[in-house]
PDB file of C-alpha atoms in Angstrom:
ATOM      1  CA  GLY A   1      21.759 -17.174 -11.037  1.00  0.00           C
ATOM      2  CA  ALA A   2      19.055 -15.619 -13.177  1.00  0.00           C
ATOM      3  CA  GLY A   3      16.479 -13.477 -11.510  1.00  0.00           C
ATOM      4  CA  VAL A   4      12.754 -13.200 -12.232  1.00  0.00           C
ATOM      5  CA  SER A   5      12.054 -12.313 -15.829  1.00  0.00           C
ATOM      6  CA  GLN A   6       8.907 -10.897 -17.373  1.00  0.00           C
ATOM      7  CA  SER A   7       7.801 -10.321 -20.905  1.00  0.00           C
ATOM      8  CA  PRO A   8       6.944  -8.173 -22.705  1.00  0.00           C
ATOM      9  CA  SER A   9       8.499  -5.187 -20.956  1.00  0.00           C
ATOM     10  CA  ASN A  10       5.986  -2.867 -22.567  1.00  0.00           C
ATOM     11  CA  LYS A  11       2.618  -3.606 -24.089  1.00  0.00           C
ATOM     12  CA  VAL A  12       0.340  -1.182 -25.851  1.00  0.00           C
ATOM     13  CA  THR A  13      -3.084  -2.473 -26.782  1.00  0.00           C
ATOM     14  CA  GLU A  14      -6.512  -1.250 -27.828  1.00  0.00           C
ATOM     15  CA  LYS A  15      -9.448  -1.351 -25.592  1.00  0.00           C
ATOM     16  CA  GLY A  16     -11.290  -4.656 -25.880  1.00  0.00           C
ATOM     17  CA  LYS A  17      -8.292  -6.750 -26.921  1.00  0.00           C
ATOM     18  CA  ASP A  18      -6.918  -9.615 -24.832  1.00  0.00           C
ATOM     19  CA  VAL A  19      -3.341  -9.551 -23.518  1.00  0.00           C
ATOM     20  CA  GLU A  20      -1.038 -12.125 -21.986  1.00  0.00           C
ATOM     21  CA  LEU A  21       1.826 -11.289 -19.661  1.00  0.00           C
ATOM     22  CA  ARG A  22       4.444 -13.820 -18.873  1.00  0.00           C
ATOM     23  CA  CYS A  23       6.548 -14.383 -15.711  1.00  0.00           C
ATOM     24  CA  ASP A  24       9.534 -16.741 -15.385  1.00  0.00           C
ATOM     25  CA  PRO A  25      10.368 -17.099 -11.650  1.00  0.00           C
ATOM     26  CA  ILE A  26      13.684 -18.031 -10.056  1.00  0.00           C
ATOM     27  CA  SER A  27      14.303 -21.745 -10.393  1.00  0.00           C
ATOM     28  CA  GLY A  28      13.290 -23.612  -7.229  1.00  0.00           C
ATOM     29  CA  HIS A  29      10.954 -20.944  -5.914  1.00  0.00           C
ATOM     30  CA  THR A  30       7.614 -22.523  -5.111  1.00  0.00           C
ATOM     31  CA  ALA A  31       5.695 -19.320  -4.510  1.00  0.00           C
ATOM     32  CA  LEU A  32       4.840 -16.934  -7.346  1.00  0.00           C
ATOM     33  CA  TYR A  33       2.954 -13.644  -7.006  1.00  0.00           C
ATOM     34  CA  TRP A  34       1.369 -11.097  -9.360  1.00  0.00           C
ATOM     35  CA  TYR A  35       0.946  -7.428  -8.352  1.00  0.00           C
ATOM     36  CA  ARG A  36       0.084  -4.302 -10.230  1.00  0.00           C
ATOM     37  CA  GLN A  37       0.717  -0.625  -9.679  1.00  0.00           C
ATOM     38  CA  SER A  38      -1.683   1.785 -11.252  1.00  0.00           C
ATOM     39  CA  LEU A  39      -0.777   5.460 -11.563  1.00  0.00           C
ATOM     40  CA  GLY A  40      -0.672   7.066  -8.172  1.00  0.00           C
ATOM     41  CA  GLN A  41      -1.515   3.865  -6.313  1.00  0.00           C
ATOM     42  CA  GLY A  42       0.436   1.412  -4.162  1.00  0.00           C
ATOM     43  CA  LEU A  43       1.337  -2.111  -5.155  1.00  0.00           C
ATOM     44  CA  GLU A  44      -1.910  -4.129  -5.328  1.00  0.00           C
ATOM     45  CA  PHE A  45      -1.891  -7.861  -4.845  1.00  0.00           C
ATOM     46  CA  LEU A  46      -3.619  -9.857  -7.584  1.00  0.00           C
ATOM     47  CA  ILE A  47      -2.925 -13.536  -7.233  1.00  0.00           C
ATOM     48  CA  TYR A  48      -0.400 -15.982  -5.833  1.00  0.00           C
ATOM     49  CA  PHE A  49       0.534 -19.605  -6.414  1.00  0.00           C
ATOM     50  CA  GLN A  50       2.150 -21.910  -3.861  1.00  0.00           C
ATOM     51  CA  GLY A  51       3.399 -25.224  -5.170  1.00  0.00           C
ATOM     52  CA  ASN A  52       0.486 -27.510  -6.147  1.00  0.00           C
ATOM     53  CA  SER A  53      -2.012 -25.752  -3.913  1.00  0.00           C
ATOM     54  CA  ALA A  54      -5.042 -23.932  -5.310  1.00  0.00           C
ATOM     55  CA  PRO A  55      -3.950 -20.286  -6.025  1.00  0.00           C
ATOM     56  CA  ASP A  56      -5.165 -17.421  -3.929  1.00  0.00           C
ATOM     57  CA  LYS A  57      -7.149 -15.421  -6.486  1.00  0.00           C
ATOM     58  CA  SER A  58      -8.743 -13.066  -4.005  1.00  0.00           C
ATOM     59  CA  GLY A  59      -6.995  -9.993  -5.443  1.00  0.00           C
ATOM     60  CA  LEU A  60      -8.099 -10.295  -9.060  1.00  0.00           C
ATOM     61  CA  PRO A  61     -10.228  -7.225  -9.755  1.00  0.00           C
ATOM     62  CA  SER A  62     -12.722  -8.825 -12.155  1.00  0.00           C
ATOM     63  CA  ASP A  63     -13.415 -12.059 -13.987  1.00  0.00           C
ATOM     64  CA  ARG A  64     -11.619 -10.637 -17.023  1.00  0.00           C
ATOM     65  CA  PHE A  65      -8.372 -11.410 -15.149  1.00  0.00           C
ATOM     66  CA  SER A  66      -7.048 -14.940 -14.940  1.00  0.00           C
ATOM     67  CA  ALA A  67      -3.681 -16.585 -14.345  1.00  0.00           C
ATOM     68  CA  GLU A  68      -2.149 -19.981 -14.579  1.00  0.00           C
ATOM     69  CA  ARG A  69       1.131 -21.485 -13.601  1.00  0.00           C
ATOM     70  CA  THR A  70       2.288 -24.389 -15.722  1.00  0.00           C
ATOM     71  CA  GLY A  71       4.533 -27.121 -14.291  1.00  0.00           C
ATOM     72  CA  GLY A  72       5.101 -25.117 -11.135  1.00  0.00           C
ATOM     73  CA  SER A  73       7.292 -22.684 -13.043  1.00  0.00           C
ATOM     74  CA  VAL A  74       6.249 -20.154 -15.716  1.00  0.00           C
ATOM     75  CA  SER A  75       3.091 -18.139 -15.091  1.00  0.00           C
ATOM     76  CA  THR A  76       0.842 -16.278 -17.502  1.00  0.00           C
ATOM     77  CA  LEU A  77      -1.510 -13.468 -16.494  1.00  0.00           C
ATOM     78  CA  THR A  78      -4.312 -13.019 -19.011  1.00  0.00           C
ATOM     79  CA  ILE A  79      -6.520  -9.922 -19.209  1.00  0.00           C
ATOM     80  CA  GLN A  80      -9.540 -10.309 -21.518  1.00  0.00           C
ATOM     81  CA  ARG A  81     -11.395  -7.422 -23.120  1.00  0.00           C
ATOM     82  CA  THR A  82      -8.923  -4.886 -21.726  1.00  0.00           C
ATOM     83  CA  GLN A  83     -10.205  -1.602 -20.343  1.00  0.00           C
ATOM     84  CA  GLN A  84      -8.352   1.680 -19.899  1.00  0.00           C
ATOM     85  CA  GLU A  85      -8.398   1.222 -16.155  1.00  0.00           C
ATOM     86  CA  ASP A  86      -6.245  -1.922 -16.645  1.00  0.00           C
ATOM     87  CA  SER A  87      -3.336   0.314 -17.639  1.00  0.00           C
ATOM     88  CA  ALA A  88      -0.640  -0.241 -14.985  1.00  0.00           C
ATOM     89  CA  VAL A  89       2.744  -1.801 -14.358  1.00  0.00           C
ATOM     90  CA  TYR A  90       2.271  -5.527 -13.689  1.00  0.00           C
ATOM     91  CA  LEU A  91       4.935  -7.031 -11.457  1.00  0.00           C
ATOM     92  CA  CYS A  92       5.715 -10.645 -10.816  1.00  0.00           C
ATOM     93  CA  ALA A  93       7.612 -11.968  -7.822  1.00  0.00           C
ATOM     94  CA  SER A  94       8.736 -15.289  -6.559  1.00  0.00           C
ATOM     95  CA  SER A  95      10.003 -16.624  -3.197  1.00  0.00           C
ATOM     96  CA  LEU A  96      11.202 -19.913  -1.792  1.00  0.00           C
ATOM     97  CA  ASP A  97       7.831 -20.462  -0.139  1.00  0.00           C
ATOM     98  CA  ARG A  98       4.863 -18.458   1.032  1.00  0.00           C
ATOM     99  CA  GLY A  99       6.099 -18.295   4.640  1.00  0.00           C
ATOM    100  CA  GLY A 100       7.117 -14.640   4.797  1.00  0.00           C
ATOM    101  CA  ARG A 101      10.421 -14.979   3.014  1.00  0.00           C
ATOM    102  CA  GLU A 102      11.630 -12.111   0.864  1.00  0.00           C
ATOM    103  CA  GLN A 103      10.128 -11.829  -2.573  1.00  0.00           C
ATOM    104  CA  PHE A 104      12.268 -11.334  -5.635  1.00  0.00           C
ATOM    105  CA  PHE A 105      10.651  -9.116  -8.207  1.00  0.00           C
ATOM    106  CA  GLY A 106      10.856  -9.032 -11.957  1.00  0.00           C
ATOM    107  CA  PRO A 107      11.256  -5.848 -13.981  1.00  0.00           C
ATOM    108  CA  GLY A 108       7.573  -5.563 -14.683  1.00  0.00           C
ATOM    109  CA  THR A 109       5.398  -5.176 -17.752  1.00  0.00           C
ATOM    110  CA  ARG A 110       4.006  -1.701 -18.450  1.00  0.00           C
ATOM    111  CA  LEU A 111       0.560  -2.166 -19.952  1.00  0.00           C
ATOM    112  CA  THR A 112      -1.123   0.738 -21.718  1.00  0.00           C
ATOM    113  CA  VAL A 113      -4.692   0.371 -22.933  1.00  0.00           C
ATOM    114  CA  LEU A 114      -5.689   3.037 -25.484  1.00  0.00           C
TER     115      LEU A 114
ATOM    116  CA  ILE B   1      -8.427  -5.118   2.951  1.00  0.00           C
ATOM    117  CA  LEU B   2      -5.752  -4.505   5.548  1.00  0.00           C
ATOM    118  CA  ASN B   3      -4.479  -0.921   5.674  1.00  0.00           C
ATOM    119  CA  VAL B   4      -0.709  -0.290   5.703  1.00  0.00           C
ATOM    120  CA  GLU B   5       0.199   3.382   6.160  1.00  0.00           C
ATOM    121  CA  GLN B   6       3.522   4.930   5.328  1.00  0.00           C
ATOM    122  CA  SER B   7       4.737   8.367   6.228  1.00  0.00           C
ATOM    123  CA  PRO B   8       5.903  10.714   5.024  1.00  0.00           C
ATOM    124  CA  GLN B   9       4.695  10.288   1.412  1.00  0.00           C
ATOM    125  CA  SER B  10       7.838  11.997   0.139  1.00  0.00           C
ATOM    126  CA  LEU B  11      11.036  13.335   1.618  1.00  0.00           C
ATOM    127  CA  HIS B  12      13.855  15.517   0.238  1.00  0.00           C
ATOM    128  CA  VAL B  13      17.148  15.606   2.182  1.00  0.00           C
ATOM    129  CA  GLN B  14      20.644  16.762   1.610  1.00  0.00           C
ATOM    130  CA  GLU B  15      23.543  14.341   1.155  1.00  0.00           C
ATOM    131  CA  GLY B  16      24.866  13.374   4.619  1.00  0.00           C
ATOM    132  CA  ASP B  17      21.569  13.877   6.402  1.00  0.00           C
ATOM    133  CA  SER B  18      20.081  11.043   8.405  1.00  0.00           C
ATOM    134  CA  THR B  19      16.415  10.259   7.923  1.00  0.00           C
ATOM    135  CA  ASN B  20      13.702   7.889   8.986  1.00  0.00           C
ATOM    136  CA  PHE B  21      10.306   6.702   7.703  1.00  0.00           C
ATOM    137  CA  THR B  22       7.353   5.103   9.468  1.00  0.00           C
ATOM    138  CA  CYS B  23       5.210   2.108   8.522  1.00  0.00           C
ATOM    139  CA  SER B  24       1.981   1.453  10.484  1.00  0.00           C
ATOM    140  CA  PHE B  25       0.064  -1.785  10.155  1.00  0.00           C
ATOM    141  CA  PRO B  26      -2.684  -3.748  12.024  1.00  0.00           C
ATOM    142  CA  SER B  27      -1.197  -5.393  15.107  1.00  0.00           C
ATOM    143  CA  SER B  28      -3.489  -8.419  15.141  1.00  0.00           C
ATOM    144  CA  ASN B  29      -2.567 -11.711  13.411  1.00  0.00           C
ATOM    145  CA  PHE B  30       0.948 -10.380  12.617  1.00  0.00           C
ATOM    146  CA  TYR B  31       3.270 -12.727  10.733  1.00  0.00           C
ATOM    147  CA  ALA B  32       5.940 -10.666   8.970  1.00  0.00           C
ATOM    148  CA  LEU B  33       6.891  -7.114   7.923  1.00  0.00           C
ATOM    149  CA  HIS B  34       8.917  -6.523   4.779  1.00  0.00           C
ATOM    150  CA  TRP B  35      10.803  -3.455   3.628  1.00  0.00           C
ATOM    151  CA  TYR B  36      11.633  -3.002  -0.079  1.00  0.00           C
ATOM    152  CA  ARG B  37      13.590  -0.369  -2.002  1.00  0.00           C
ATOM    153  CA  TRP B  38      12.291   0.501  -5.463  1.00  0.00           C
ATOM    154  CA  GLU B  39      14.575   2.602  -7.629  1.00  0.00           C
ATOM    155  CA  THR B  40      13.269   4.143 -10.796  1.00  0.00           C
ATOM    156  CA  ALA B  41      13.438   1.757 -13.794  1.00  0.00           C
ATOM    157  CA  LYS B  42      14.472  -1.135 -11.589  1.00  0.00           C
ATOM    158  CA  SER B  43      12.692  -3.952  -9.718  1.00  0.00           C
ATOM    159  CA  PRO B  44      11.748  -3.643  -6.077  1.00  0.00           C
ATOM    160  CA  GLU B  45      14.590  -5.125  -3.974  1.00  0.00           C
ATOM    161  CA  ALA B  46      14.110  -6.590  -0.512  1.00  0.00           C
ATOM    162  CA  LEU B  47      15.892  -4.817   2.341  1.00  0.00           C
ATOM    163  CA  PHE B  48      14.574  -6.604   5.419  1.00  0.00           C
ATOM    164  CA  VAL B  49      12.067  -9.263   6.480  1.00  0.00           C
ATOM    165  CA  MET B  50      11.173  -8.970  10.144  1.00  0.00           C
ATOM    166  CA  THR B  51       9.085 -11.380  12.115  1.00  0.00           C
ATOM    167  CA  LEU B  52       9.698 -10.875  15.851  1.00  0.00           C
ATOM    168  CA  ASN B  53       8.595  -8.040  18.090  1.00  0.00           C
ATOM    169  CA  GLY B  54      11.617  -5.935  18.963  1.00  0.00           C
ATOM    170  CA  ASP B  55      13.505  -7.126  15.866  1.00  0.00           C
ATOM    171  CA  GLU B  56      16.252  -4.750  14.711  1.00  0.00           C
ATOM    172  CA  LYS B  57      17.950  -5.327  11.341  1.00  0.00           C
ATOM    173  CA  LYS B  58      20.836  -3.526   9.771  1.00  0.00           C
ATOM    174  CA  LYS B  59      22.335  -3.474   6.285  1.00  0.00           C
ATOM    175  CA  GLY B  60      25.145  -0.965   5.897  1.00  0.00           C
ATOM    176  CA  ARG B  61      23.757   2.491   6.598  1.00  0.00           C
ATOM    177  CA  ILE B  62      20.141   1.277   6.619  1.00  0.00           C
ATOM    178  CA  SER B  63      18.454  -0.189   9.675  1.00  0.00           C
ATOM    179  CA  ALA B  64      14.920  -1.043  10.689  1.00  0.00           C
ATOM    180  CA  THR B  65      13.013  -1.697  13.955  1.00  0.00           C
ATOM    181  CA  LEU B  66       9.762  -3.532  14.541  1.00  0.00           C
ATOM    182  CA  ASN B  67       7.059  -3.177  17.192  1.00  0.00           C
ATOM    183  CA  THR B  68       4.351  -5.740  16.532  1.00  0.00           C
ATOM    184  CA  LYS B  69       2.328  -4.944  19.695  1.00  0.00           C
ATOM    185  CA  GLU B  70       1.674  -1.406  18.610  1.00  0.00           C
ATOM    186  CA  GLY B  71       1.873  -2.082  14.873  1.00  0.00           C
ATOM    187  CA  TYR B  72       4.705   0.069  13.570  1.00  0.00           C
ATOM    188  CA  SER B  73       8.130  -0.226  11.991  1.00  0.00           C
ATOM    189  CA  TYR B  74      10.768   2.442  11.422  1.00  0.00           C
ATOM    190  CA  LEU B  75      13.344   2.506   8.662  1.00  0.00           C
ATOM    191  CA  TYR B  76      16.467   4.609   9.280  1.00  0.00           C
ATOM    192  CA  ILE B  77      19.065   5.742   6.799  1.00  0.00           C
ATOM    193  CA  LYS B  78      22.258   7.195   8.264  1.00  0.00           C
ATOM    194  CA  GLY B  79      24.252   9.653   6.218  1.00  0.00           C
ATOM    195  CA  SER B  80      22.010   9.583   3.136  1.00  0.00           C
ATOM    196  CA  GLN B  81      23.723   9.417  -0.270  1.00  0.00           C
ATOM    197  CA  PRO B  82      22.226  10.313  -3.710  1.00  0.00           C
ATOM    198  CA  GLU B  83      22.179   6.570  -4.539  1.00  0.00           C
ATOM    199  CA  ASP B  84      19.660   6.069  -1.706  1.00  0.00           C
ATOM    200  CA  SER B  85      17.119   7.961  -3.723  1.00  0.00           C
ATOM    201  CA  ALA B  86      14.245   5.525  -4.299  1.00  0.00           C
ATOM    202  CA  THR B  87      10.784   4.663  -3.082  1.00  0.00           C
ATOM    203  CA  TYR B  88      10.788   2.672   0.152  1.00  0.00           C
ATOM    204  CA  LEU B  89       7.874   0.230   0.541  1.00  0.00           C
ATOM    205  CA  CYS B  90       6.797  -1.637   3.547  1.00  0.00           C
ATOM    206  CA  ALA B  91       4.490  -4.645   3.344  1.00  0.00           C
ATOM    207  CA  PHE B  92       2.690  -6.657   5.967  1.00  0.00           C
ATOM    208  CA  MET B  93       1.775 -10.346   6.075  1.00  0.00           C
ATOM    209  CA  THR B  94      -0.876 -11.929   8.362  1.00  0.00           C
ATOM    210  CA  ARG B  95      -1.343 -15.395   9.725  1.00  0.00           C
ATOM    211  CA  GLY B  96      -4.122 -17.617   8.589  1.00  0.00           C
ATOM    212  CA  SER B  97      -5.748 -18.072   5.238  1.00  0.00           C
ATOM    213  CA  THR B  98      -4.004 -15.086   3.694  1.00  0.00           C
ATOM    214  CA  LEU B  99      -0.512 -16.219   4.717  1.00  0.00           C
ATOM    215  CA  GLY B 100       1.799 -15.457   1.792  1.00  0.00           C
ATOM    216  CA  ARG B 101      -0.072 -12.392   0.641  1.00  0.00           C
ATOM    217  CA  LEU B 102       1.709  -9.055   1.158  1.00  0.00           C
ATOM    218  CA  TYR B 103      -0.253  -5.864   1.802  1.00  0.00           C
ATOM    219  CA  PHE B 104       1.830  -2.979   0.641  1.00  0.00           C
ATOM    220  CA  GLY B 105       1.795   0.627   1.731  1.00  0.00           C
ATOM    221  CA  ARG B 106       2.032   3.408  -0.867  1.00  0.00           C
ATOM    222  CA  GLY B 107       5.695   4.015  -0.087  1.00  0.00           C
ATOM    223  CA  THR B 108       7.906   6.865   0.931  1.00  0.00           C
ATOM    224  CA  GLN B 109       9.663   8.519  -1.963  1.00  0.00           C
ATOM    225  CA  LEU B 110      13.145   9.683  -0.847  1.00  0.00           C
ATOM    226  CA  THR B 111      15.241  12.142  -2.856  1.00  0.00           C
ATOM    227  CA  VAL B 112      18.751  12.872  -1.719  1.00  0.00           C
ATOM    228  CA  TRP B 113      20.345  15.975  -3.159  1.00  0.00           C
ATOM    229  CA  PRO B 114      24.123  16.079  -3.572  1.00  0.00           C
TER     230      PRO B 114
END
């Protein structure tokens, strides 16, 4: 079946603009995760959704970052008033549940803030 | 923030060499330890999910061991091939309120020369 898809694959934006990144998880996966990798850094957890439970937002770096997951499927990560330090590869992953099962990653969105 | 350490940071080996990497993690509240392979221009791909102390997993020429009491895992590659060149990530999951959240190390970048 189809894997995790993300769009756009690349996004170049100007400082101060808002951006939306989209993730389409594997059908039937109840857990969805967002990570980012900044230059020279490891994968950093941002947020995860598990079914209808309240999302764990503890990794979001500032209140400019928000995410939603509609209908338990597609998720959108929104970054408002982008800053240069937001430049990174944003990865989405999904898994059957949050209980330690392997996560399936999408190809990522490379965000560049000029 | 829980610290996951991986060593070495990078490794260059000749085709046919065997190699191993280390992942260190906090031993308290252990739930699961994941290994992923991340090839350039591709998505991270799960290799192993390990949950029990003493677990040993194998996939082809790649194997992994887990010691939850002392907080480390080893990944072994036997007879390295150029296609094994990738960044190998380990990630740790704890019990409790953060269940589901993976804490990643920075990875070991392996280059296998033909």
